[in-house]
PDB file of C-alpha atoms and ligand atoms in Angstrom:
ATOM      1  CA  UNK A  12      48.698  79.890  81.869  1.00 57.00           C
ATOM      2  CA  UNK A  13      49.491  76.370  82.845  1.00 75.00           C
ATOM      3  CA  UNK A  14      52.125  74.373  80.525  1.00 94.00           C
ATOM      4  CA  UNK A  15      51.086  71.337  78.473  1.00 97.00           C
ATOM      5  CA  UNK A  16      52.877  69.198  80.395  1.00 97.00           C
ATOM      6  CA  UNK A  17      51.235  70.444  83.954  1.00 97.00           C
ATOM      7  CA  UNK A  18      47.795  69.737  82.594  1.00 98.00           C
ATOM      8  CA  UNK A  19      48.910  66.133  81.161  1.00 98.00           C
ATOM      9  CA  UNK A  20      50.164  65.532  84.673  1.00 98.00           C
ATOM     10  CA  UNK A  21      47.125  66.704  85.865  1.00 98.00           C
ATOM     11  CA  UNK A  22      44.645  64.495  83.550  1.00 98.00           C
ATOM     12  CA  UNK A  23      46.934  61.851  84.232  1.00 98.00           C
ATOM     13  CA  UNK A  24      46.211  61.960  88.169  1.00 98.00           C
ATOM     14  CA  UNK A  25      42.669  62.453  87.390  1.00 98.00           C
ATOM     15  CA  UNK A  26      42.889  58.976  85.227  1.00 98.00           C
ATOM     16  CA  UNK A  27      45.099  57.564  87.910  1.00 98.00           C
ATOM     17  CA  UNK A  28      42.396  59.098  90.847  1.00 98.00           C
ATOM     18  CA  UNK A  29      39.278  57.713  88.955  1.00 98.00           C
ATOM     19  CA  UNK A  30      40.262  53.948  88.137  1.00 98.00           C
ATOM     20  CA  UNK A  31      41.623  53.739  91.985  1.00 98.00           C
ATOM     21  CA  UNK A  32      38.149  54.676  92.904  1.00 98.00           C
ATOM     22  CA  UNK A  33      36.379  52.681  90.883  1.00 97.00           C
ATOM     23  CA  UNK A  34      39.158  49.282  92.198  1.00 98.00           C
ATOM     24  CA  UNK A  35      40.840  49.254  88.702  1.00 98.00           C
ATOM     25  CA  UNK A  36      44.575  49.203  88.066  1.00 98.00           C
ATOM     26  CA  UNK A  37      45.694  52.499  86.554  1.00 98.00           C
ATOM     27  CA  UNK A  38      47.773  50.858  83.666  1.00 98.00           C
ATOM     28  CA  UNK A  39      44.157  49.865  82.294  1.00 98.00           C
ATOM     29  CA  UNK A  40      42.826  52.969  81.331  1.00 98.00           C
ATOM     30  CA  UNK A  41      44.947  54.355  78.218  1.00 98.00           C
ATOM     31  CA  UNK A  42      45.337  58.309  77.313  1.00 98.00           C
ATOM     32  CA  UNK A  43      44.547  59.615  74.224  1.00 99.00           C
ATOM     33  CA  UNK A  44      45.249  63.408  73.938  1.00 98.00           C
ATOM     34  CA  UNK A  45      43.376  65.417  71.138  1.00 98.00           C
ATOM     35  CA  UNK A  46      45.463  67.570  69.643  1.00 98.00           C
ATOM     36  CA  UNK A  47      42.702  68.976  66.748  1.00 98.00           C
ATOM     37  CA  UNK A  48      42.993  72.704  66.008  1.00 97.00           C
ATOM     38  CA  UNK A  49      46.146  73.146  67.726  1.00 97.00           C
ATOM     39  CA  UNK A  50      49.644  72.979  66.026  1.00 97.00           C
ATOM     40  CA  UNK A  51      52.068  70.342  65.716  1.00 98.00           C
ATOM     41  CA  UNK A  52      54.232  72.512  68.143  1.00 97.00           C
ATOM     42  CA  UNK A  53      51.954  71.554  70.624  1.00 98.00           C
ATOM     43  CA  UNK A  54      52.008  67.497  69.729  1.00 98.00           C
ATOM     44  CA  UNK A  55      56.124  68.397  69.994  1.00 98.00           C
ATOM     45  CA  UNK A  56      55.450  69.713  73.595  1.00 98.00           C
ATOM     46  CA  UNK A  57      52.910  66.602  75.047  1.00 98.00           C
ATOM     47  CA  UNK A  58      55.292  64.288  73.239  1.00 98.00           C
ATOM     48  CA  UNK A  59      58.413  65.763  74.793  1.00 97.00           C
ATOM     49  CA  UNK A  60      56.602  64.972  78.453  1.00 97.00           C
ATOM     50  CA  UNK A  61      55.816  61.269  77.489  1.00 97.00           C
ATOM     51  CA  UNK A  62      52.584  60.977  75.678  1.00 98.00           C
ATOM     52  CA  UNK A  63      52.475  59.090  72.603  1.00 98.00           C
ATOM     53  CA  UNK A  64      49.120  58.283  71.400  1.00 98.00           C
ATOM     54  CA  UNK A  65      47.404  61.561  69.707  1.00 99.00           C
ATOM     55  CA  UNK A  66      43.494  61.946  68.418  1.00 98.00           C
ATOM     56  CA  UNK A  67      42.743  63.947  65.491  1.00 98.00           C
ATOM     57  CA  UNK A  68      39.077  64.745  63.352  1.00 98.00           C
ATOM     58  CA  UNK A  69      39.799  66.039  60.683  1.00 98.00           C
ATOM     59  CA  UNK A  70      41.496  64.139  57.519  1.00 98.00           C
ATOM     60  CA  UNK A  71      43.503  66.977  56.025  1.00 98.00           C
ATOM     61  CA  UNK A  72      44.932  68.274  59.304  1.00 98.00           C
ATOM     62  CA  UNK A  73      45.939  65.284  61.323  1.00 98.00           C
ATOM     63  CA  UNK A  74      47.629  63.844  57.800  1.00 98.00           C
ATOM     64  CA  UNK A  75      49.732  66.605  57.566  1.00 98.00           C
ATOM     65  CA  UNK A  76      50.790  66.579  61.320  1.00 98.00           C
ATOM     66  CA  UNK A  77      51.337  63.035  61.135  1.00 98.00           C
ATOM     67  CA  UNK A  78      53.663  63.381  58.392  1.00 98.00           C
ATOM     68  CA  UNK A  79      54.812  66.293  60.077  1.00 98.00           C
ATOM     69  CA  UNK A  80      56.028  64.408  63.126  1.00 98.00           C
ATOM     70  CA  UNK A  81      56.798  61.232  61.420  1.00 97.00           C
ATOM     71  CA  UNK A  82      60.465  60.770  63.225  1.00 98.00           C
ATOM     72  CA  UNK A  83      58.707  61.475  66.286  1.00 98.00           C
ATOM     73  CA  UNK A  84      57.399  57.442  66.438  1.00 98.00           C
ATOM     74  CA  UNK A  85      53.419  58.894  67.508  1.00 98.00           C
ATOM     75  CA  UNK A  86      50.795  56.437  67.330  1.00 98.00           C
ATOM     76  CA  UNK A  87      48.191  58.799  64.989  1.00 98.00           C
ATOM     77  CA  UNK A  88      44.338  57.949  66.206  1.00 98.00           C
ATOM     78  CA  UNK A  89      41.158  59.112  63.792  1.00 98.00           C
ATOM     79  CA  UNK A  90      38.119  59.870  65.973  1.00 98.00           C
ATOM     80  CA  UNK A  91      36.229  62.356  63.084  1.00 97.00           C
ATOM     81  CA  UNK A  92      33.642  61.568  61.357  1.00 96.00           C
ATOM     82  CA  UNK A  93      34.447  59.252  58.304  1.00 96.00           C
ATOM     83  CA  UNK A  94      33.230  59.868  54.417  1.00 95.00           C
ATOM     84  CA  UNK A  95      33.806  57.607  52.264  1.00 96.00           C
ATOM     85  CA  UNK A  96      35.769  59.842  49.967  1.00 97.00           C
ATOM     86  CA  UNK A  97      38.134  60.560  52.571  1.00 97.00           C
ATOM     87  CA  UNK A  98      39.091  56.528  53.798  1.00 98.00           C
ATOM     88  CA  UNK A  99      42.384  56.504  51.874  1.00 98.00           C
ATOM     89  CA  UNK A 100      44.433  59.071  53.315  1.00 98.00           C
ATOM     90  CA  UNK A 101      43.452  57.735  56.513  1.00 98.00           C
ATOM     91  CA  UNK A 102      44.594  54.318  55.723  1.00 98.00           C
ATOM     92  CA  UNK A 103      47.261  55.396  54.970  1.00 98.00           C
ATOM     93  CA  UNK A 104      48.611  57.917  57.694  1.00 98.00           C
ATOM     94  CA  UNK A 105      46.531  56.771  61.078  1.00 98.00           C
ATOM     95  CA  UNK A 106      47.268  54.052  62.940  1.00 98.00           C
ATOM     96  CA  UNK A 107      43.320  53.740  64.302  1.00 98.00           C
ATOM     97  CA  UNK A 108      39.814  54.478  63.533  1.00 98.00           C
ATOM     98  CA  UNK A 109      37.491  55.224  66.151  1.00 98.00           C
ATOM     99  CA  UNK A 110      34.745  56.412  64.355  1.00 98.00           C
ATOM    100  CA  UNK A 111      33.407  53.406  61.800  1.00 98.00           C
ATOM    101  CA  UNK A 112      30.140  53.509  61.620  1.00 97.00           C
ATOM    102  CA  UNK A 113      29.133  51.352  58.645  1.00 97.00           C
ATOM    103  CA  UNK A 114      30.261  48.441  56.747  1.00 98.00           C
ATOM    104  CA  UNK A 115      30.682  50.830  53.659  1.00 98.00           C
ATOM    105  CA  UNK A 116      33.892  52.765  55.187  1.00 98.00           C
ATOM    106  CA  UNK A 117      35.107  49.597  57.304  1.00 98.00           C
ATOM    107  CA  UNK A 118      35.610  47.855  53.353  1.00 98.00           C
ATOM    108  CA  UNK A 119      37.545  50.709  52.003  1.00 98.00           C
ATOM    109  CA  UNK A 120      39.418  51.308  54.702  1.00 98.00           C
ATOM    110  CA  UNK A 121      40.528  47.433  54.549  1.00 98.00           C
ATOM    111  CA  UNK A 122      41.125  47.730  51.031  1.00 98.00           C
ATOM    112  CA  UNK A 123      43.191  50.796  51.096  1.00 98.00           C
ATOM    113  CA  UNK A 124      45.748  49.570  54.389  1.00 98.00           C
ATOM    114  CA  UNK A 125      48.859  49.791  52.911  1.00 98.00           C
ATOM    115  CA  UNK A 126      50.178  45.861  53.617  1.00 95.00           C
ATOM    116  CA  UNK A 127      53.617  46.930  54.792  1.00 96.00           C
ATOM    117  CA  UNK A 128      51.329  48.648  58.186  1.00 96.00           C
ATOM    118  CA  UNK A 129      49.987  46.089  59.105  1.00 97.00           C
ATOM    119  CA  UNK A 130      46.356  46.178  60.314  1.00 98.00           C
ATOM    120  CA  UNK A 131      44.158  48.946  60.768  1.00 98.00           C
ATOM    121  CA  UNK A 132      43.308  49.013  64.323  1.00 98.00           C
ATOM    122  CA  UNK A 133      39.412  50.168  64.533  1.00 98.00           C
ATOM    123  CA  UNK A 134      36.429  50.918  67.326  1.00 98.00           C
ATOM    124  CA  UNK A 135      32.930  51.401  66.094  1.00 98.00           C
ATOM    125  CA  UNK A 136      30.958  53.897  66.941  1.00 98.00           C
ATOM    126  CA  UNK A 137      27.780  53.540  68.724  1.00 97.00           C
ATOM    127  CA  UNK A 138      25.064  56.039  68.712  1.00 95.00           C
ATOM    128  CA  UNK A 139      24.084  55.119  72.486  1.00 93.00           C
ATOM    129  CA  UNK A 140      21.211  56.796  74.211  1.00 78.00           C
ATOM    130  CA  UNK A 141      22.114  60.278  74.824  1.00 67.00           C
ATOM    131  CA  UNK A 142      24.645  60.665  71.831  1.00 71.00           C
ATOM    132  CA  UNK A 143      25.971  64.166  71.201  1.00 69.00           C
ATOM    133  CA  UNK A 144      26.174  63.658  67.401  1.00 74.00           C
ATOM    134  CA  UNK A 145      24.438  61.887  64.741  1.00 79.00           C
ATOM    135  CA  UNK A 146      27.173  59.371  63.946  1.00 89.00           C
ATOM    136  CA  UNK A 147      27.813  56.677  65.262  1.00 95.00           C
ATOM    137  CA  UNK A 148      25.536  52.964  64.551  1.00 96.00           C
ATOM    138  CA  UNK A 149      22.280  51.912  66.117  1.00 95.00           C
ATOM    139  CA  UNK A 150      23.407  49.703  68.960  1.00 96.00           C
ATOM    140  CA  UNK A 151      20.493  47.191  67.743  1.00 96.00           C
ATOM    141  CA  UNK A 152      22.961  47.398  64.474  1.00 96.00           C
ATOM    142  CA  UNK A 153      26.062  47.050  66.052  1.00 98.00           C
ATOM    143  CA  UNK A 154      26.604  43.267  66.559  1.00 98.00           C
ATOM    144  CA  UNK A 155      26.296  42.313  62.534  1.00 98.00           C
ATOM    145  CA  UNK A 156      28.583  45.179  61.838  1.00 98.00           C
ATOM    146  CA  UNK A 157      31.041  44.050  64.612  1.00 98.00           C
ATOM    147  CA  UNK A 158      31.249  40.507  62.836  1.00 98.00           C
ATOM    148  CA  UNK A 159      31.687  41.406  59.354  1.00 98.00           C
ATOM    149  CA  UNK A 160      34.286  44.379  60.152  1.00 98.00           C
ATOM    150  CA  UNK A 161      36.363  41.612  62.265  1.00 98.00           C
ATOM    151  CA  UNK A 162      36.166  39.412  59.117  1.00 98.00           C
ATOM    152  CA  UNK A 163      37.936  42.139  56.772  1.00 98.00           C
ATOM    153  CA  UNK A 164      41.510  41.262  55.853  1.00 97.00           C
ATOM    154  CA  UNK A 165      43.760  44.597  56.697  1.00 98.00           C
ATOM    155  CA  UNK A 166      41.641  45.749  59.847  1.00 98.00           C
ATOM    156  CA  UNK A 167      41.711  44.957  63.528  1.00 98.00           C
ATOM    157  CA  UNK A 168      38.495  45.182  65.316  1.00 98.00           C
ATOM    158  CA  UNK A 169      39.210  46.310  68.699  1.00 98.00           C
ATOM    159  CA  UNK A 170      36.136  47.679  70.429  1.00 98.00           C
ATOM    160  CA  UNK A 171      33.652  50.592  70.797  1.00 98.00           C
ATOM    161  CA  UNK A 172      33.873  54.489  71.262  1.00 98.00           C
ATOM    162  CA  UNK A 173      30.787  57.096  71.951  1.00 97.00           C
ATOM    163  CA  UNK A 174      30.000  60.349  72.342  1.00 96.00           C
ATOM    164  CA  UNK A 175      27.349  60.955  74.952  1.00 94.00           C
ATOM    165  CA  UNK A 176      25.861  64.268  74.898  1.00 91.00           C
ATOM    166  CA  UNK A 177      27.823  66.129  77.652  1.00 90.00           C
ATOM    167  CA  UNK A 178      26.116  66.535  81.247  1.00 91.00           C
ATOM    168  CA  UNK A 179      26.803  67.997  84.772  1.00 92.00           C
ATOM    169  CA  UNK A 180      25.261  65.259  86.435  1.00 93.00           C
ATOM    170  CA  UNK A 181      27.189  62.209  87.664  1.00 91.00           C
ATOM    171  CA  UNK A 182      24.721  59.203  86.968  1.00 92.00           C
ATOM    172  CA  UNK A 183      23.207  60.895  83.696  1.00 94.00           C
ATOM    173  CA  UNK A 184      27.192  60.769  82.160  1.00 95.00           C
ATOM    174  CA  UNK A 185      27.010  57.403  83.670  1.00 96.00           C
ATOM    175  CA  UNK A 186      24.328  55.802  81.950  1.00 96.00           C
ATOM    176  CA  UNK A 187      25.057  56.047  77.922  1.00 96.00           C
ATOM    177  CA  UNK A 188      28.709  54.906  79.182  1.00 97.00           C
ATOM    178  CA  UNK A 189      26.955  51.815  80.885  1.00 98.00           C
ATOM    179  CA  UNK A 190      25.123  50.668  77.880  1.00 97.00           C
ATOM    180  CA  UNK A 191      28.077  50.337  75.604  1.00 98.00           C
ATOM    181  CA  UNK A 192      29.884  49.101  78.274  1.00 98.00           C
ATOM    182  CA  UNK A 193      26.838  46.199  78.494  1.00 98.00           C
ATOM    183  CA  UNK A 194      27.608  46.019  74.155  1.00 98.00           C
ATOM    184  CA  UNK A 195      30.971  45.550  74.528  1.00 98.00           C
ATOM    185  CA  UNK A 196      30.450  42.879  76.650  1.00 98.00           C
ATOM    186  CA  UNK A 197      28.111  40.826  74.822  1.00 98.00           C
ATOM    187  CA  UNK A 198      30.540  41.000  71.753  1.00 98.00           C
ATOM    188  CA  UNK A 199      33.296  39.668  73.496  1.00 98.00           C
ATOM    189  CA  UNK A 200      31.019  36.519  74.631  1.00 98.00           C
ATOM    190  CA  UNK A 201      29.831  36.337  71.059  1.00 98.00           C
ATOM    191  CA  UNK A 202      33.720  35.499  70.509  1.00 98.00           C
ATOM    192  CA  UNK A 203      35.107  38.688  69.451  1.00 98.00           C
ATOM    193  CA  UNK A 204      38.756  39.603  71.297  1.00 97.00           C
ATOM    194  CA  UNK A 205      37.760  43.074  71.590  1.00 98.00           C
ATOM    195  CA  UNK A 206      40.293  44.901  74.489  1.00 98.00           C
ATOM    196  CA  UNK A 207      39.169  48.538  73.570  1.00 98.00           C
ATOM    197  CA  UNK A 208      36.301  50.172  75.195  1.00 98.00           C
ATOM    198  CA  UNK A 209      36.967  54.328  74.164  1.00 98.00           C
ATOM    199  CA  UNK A 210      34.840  56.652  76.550  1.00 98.00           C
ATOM    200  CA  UNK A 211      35.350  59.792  78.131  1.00 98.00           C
ATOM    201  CA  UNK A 212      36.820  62.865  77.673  1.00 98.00           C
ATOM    202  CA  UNK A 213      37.937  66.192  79.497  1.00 98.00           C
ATOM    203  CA  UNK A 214      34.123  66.463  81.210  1.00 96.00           C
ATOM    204  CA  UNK A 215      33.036  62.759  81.860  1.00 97.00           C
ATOM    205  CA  UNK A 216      36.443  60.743  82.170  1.00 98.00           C
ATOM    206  CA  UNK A 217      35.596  59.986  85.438  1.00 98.00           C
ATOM    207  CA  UNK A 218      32.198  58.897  84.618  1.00 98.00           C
ATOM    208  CA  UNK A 219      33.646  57.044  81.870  1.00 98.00           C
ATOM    209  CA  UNK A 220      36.383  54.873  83.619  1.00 98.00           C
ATOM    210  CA  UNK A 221      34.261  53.957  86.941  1.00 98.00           C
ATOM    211  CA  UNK A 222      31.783  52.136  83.643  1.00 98.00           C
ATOM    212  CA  UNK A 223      34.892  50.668  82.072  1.00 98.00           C
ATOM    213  CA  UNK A 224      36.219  52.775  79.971  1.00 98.00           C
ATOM    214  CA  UNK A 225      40.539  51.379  78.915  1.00 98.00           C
ATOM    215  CA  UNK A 226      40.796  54.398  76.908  1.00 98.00           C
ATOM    216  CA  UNK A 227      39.660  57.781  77.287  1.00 98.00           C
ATOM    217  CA  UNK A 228      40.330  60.906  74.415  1.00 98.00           C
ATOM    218  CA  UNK A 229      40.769  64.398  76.642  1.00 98.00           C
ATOM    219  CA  UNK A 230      41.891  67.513  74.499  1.00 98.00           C
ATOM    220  CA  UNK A 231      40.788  70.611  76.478  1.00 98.00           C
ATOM    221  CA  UNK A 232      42.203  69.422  79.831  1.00 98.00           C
ATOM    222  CA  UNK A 233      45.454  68.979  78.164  1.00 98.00           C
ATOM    223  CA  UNK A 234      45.690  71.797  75.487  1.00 98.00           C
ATOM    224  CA  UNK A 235      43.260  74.199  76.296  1.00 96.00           C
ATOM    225  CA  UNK A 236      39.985  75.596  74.911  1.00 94.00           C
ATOM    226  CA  UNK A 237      39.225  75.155  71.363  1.00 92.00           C
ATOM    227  CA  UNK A 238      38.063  78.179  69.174  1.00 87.00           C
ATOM    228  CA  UNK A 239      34.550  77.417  68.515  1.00 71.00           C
ATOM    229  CA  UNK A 240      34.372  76.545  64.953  1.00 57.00           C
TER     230      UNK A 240
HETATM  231  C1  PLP B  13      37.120  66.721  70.444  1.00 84.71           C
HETATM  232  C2  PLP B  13      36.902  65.303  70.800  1.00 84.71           C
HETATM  233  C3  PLP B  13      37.360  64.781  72.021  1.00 84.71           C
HETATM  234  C4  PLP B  13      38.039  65.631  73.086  1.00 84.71           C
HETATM  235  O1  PLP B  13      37.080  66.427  73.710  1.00 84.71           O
HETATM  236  P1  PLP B  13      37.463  67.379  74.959  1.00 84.71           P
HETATM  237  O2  PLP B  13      36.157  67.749  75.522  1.00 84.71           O
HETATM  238  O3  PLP B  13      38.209  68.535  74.373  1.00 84.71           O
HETATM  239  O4  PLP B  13      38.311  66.584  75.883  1.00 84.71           O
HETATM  240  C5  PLP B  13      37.167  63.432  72.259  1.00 84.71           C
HETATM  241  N1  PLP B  13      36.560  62.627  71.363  1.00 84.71           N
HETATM  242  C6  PLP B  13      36.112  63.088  70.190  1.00 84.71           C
HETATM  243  C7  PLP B  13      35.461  62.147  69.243  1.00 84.71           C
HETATM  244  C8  PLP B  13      36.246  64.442  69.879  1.00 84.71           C
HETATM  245  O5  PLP B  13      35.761  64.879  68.715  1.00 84.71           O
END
C-alpha cells in the first residue's frame, strides 16, 4: 500500500504537471485534501507531510476532527451539503463553505460567525450542466445570490465550486468546468473580487485546472478508496 504522503506527492505532481500544461504557474492552483470517512490519524499523517487545508461533508464528523486537531493550526473547509439546521456548528468550527446554495443558509451562516473569526470564507455552488448531485444553484440564479451573499456582514464571498457528474472522456469533464469558469468570470466584471474558482477532484483535476480551476478537492488519490456508504 502506498503511504499518505507518497500519494500527496503524487497529486501534487499531477497539480504541478496539469497547470504547466495548460501555461499556468503551479502556485495558482491550491490543494484541498478530503479527509471524510477517514480518521483524524490520517489528517495527523497529510499534515505531518505539509498539507494544511482539509475538506470535510459531513457536520458532525469534520466538527469533531476539527476540534480534534485544533493545536494542529488546519484550515477546516465544508464542501457537504448544507441544512439549515446544521449552519451553526459550521460557523463555528470551519473556516469555509463551499457548498451555499441559497440565500437562506448564506444569512445564518453570517449571523452565527463567531466575530472573534473573522469572516466566513464561502464559494457557491452551481448546479452546472452535467452536475452529479442535486445541490448546488441554477447558474441563471447564481448572479443575484452572488450579490446579496457578498453584502452579508460576517461572510467572505470568494467564488464558485461544482460537482460535474464524473466522466472518462477528456472534453465531456471539460465542458461543465468551462461554464462556471465563463460564471465566474462575469461576476468578477460585475465587480465582485472573487479569487476562488473550486473544481476538480481525484478523476477530473486535470480537466479542471487546464479550465481554471485555483483550487481543486482530491480525497481518494490521497487517502484511498472510500467505503461506499
Ligand atoms: C468527496 C468529495 C470530493 C473528493 O472526491 P474524490 O473523488 O475522492 O477525490 C471533492 N468534492 C466534494 C464536494 C466531495 O464530496
Amino acid at each position: 500500500m502506498t503511504s499518505i504522503s507518497a500519494k500527496l506527492q503524487a497529486v501534487r505532481r499531477r497539480i504541478d504537471a496539469a497547470a504547466r500544461a495548460a501555461g499556468r504557474d503551479p502556485a495558482g492552483v491550491s490543494l484541498l485534501a478530503v479527509s471524510k470517512t477517514w480518521p483524524a490519524d490520517d489528517v495527523r499523517t497529510a499534515a505531518a507531510a505539509g498539507q494544511r487545508a482539509f475538506g470535510e461533508n459531513y457536520v458532525q464528523e469534520g466538527c469533531a476532527k476539527a476540534a480534534e486537531l485544533a493545536p494542529l493550526g488546519l484550515a477546516w473547509h465544508f464542501i457537504g451539503p448544507l441544512q439549515s439546521n446544521k449552519t451553526r456548528p459550521v460557523a463555528e468550527a470551519f473556516d469555509w463553505v463551499h457548498s451555499v446554495d441559497r440565500l437562506k443558509i448564506a444569512e445564518r451562516l453570517s449571523a452565527q460567525r463567531p466575530a472573534a473569526k473573522g469572516p466566513l470564507a464561502v464559494c457557491l455552488q452551481v448546479n452546472v450542466s452535467g452536475e452529479a448531485t442535486k445541490s448546488g444553484c441554477a447558474p441563471a440564479d447564481a448572479p443575484a445570490l452572488a450579490h446579496a451573499v457578498a453584502a452579508l456582514p460576517n461572510l467572505r464571498l470568494r467564488g464558485l465550486m461544482c460537482i460535474p457528474e464524473p466522466s472518462d472522456d477528456a472534453a465531456a469533464q471539460r465542458a461543465p468546468f468551462r461554464e462556471l469558469r465563463a460564471l465566474y468570470e462575469r461576476l468578477q466584471g460585475e465587480g465582485l473580487a472573487l479569487d476562488t474558482l473550486s473544481m476538480g477532484m481525484s478523476h477530473d483535476l486535470e480537466a479542471a485546472i487546464a479550465e481554471g480551476a485555483t483550487l481543486v478537492r482530491v480525497g481518494t488519490a490521497i487517502f484511498g478508496e472510500r467505503e461506499k456508504a
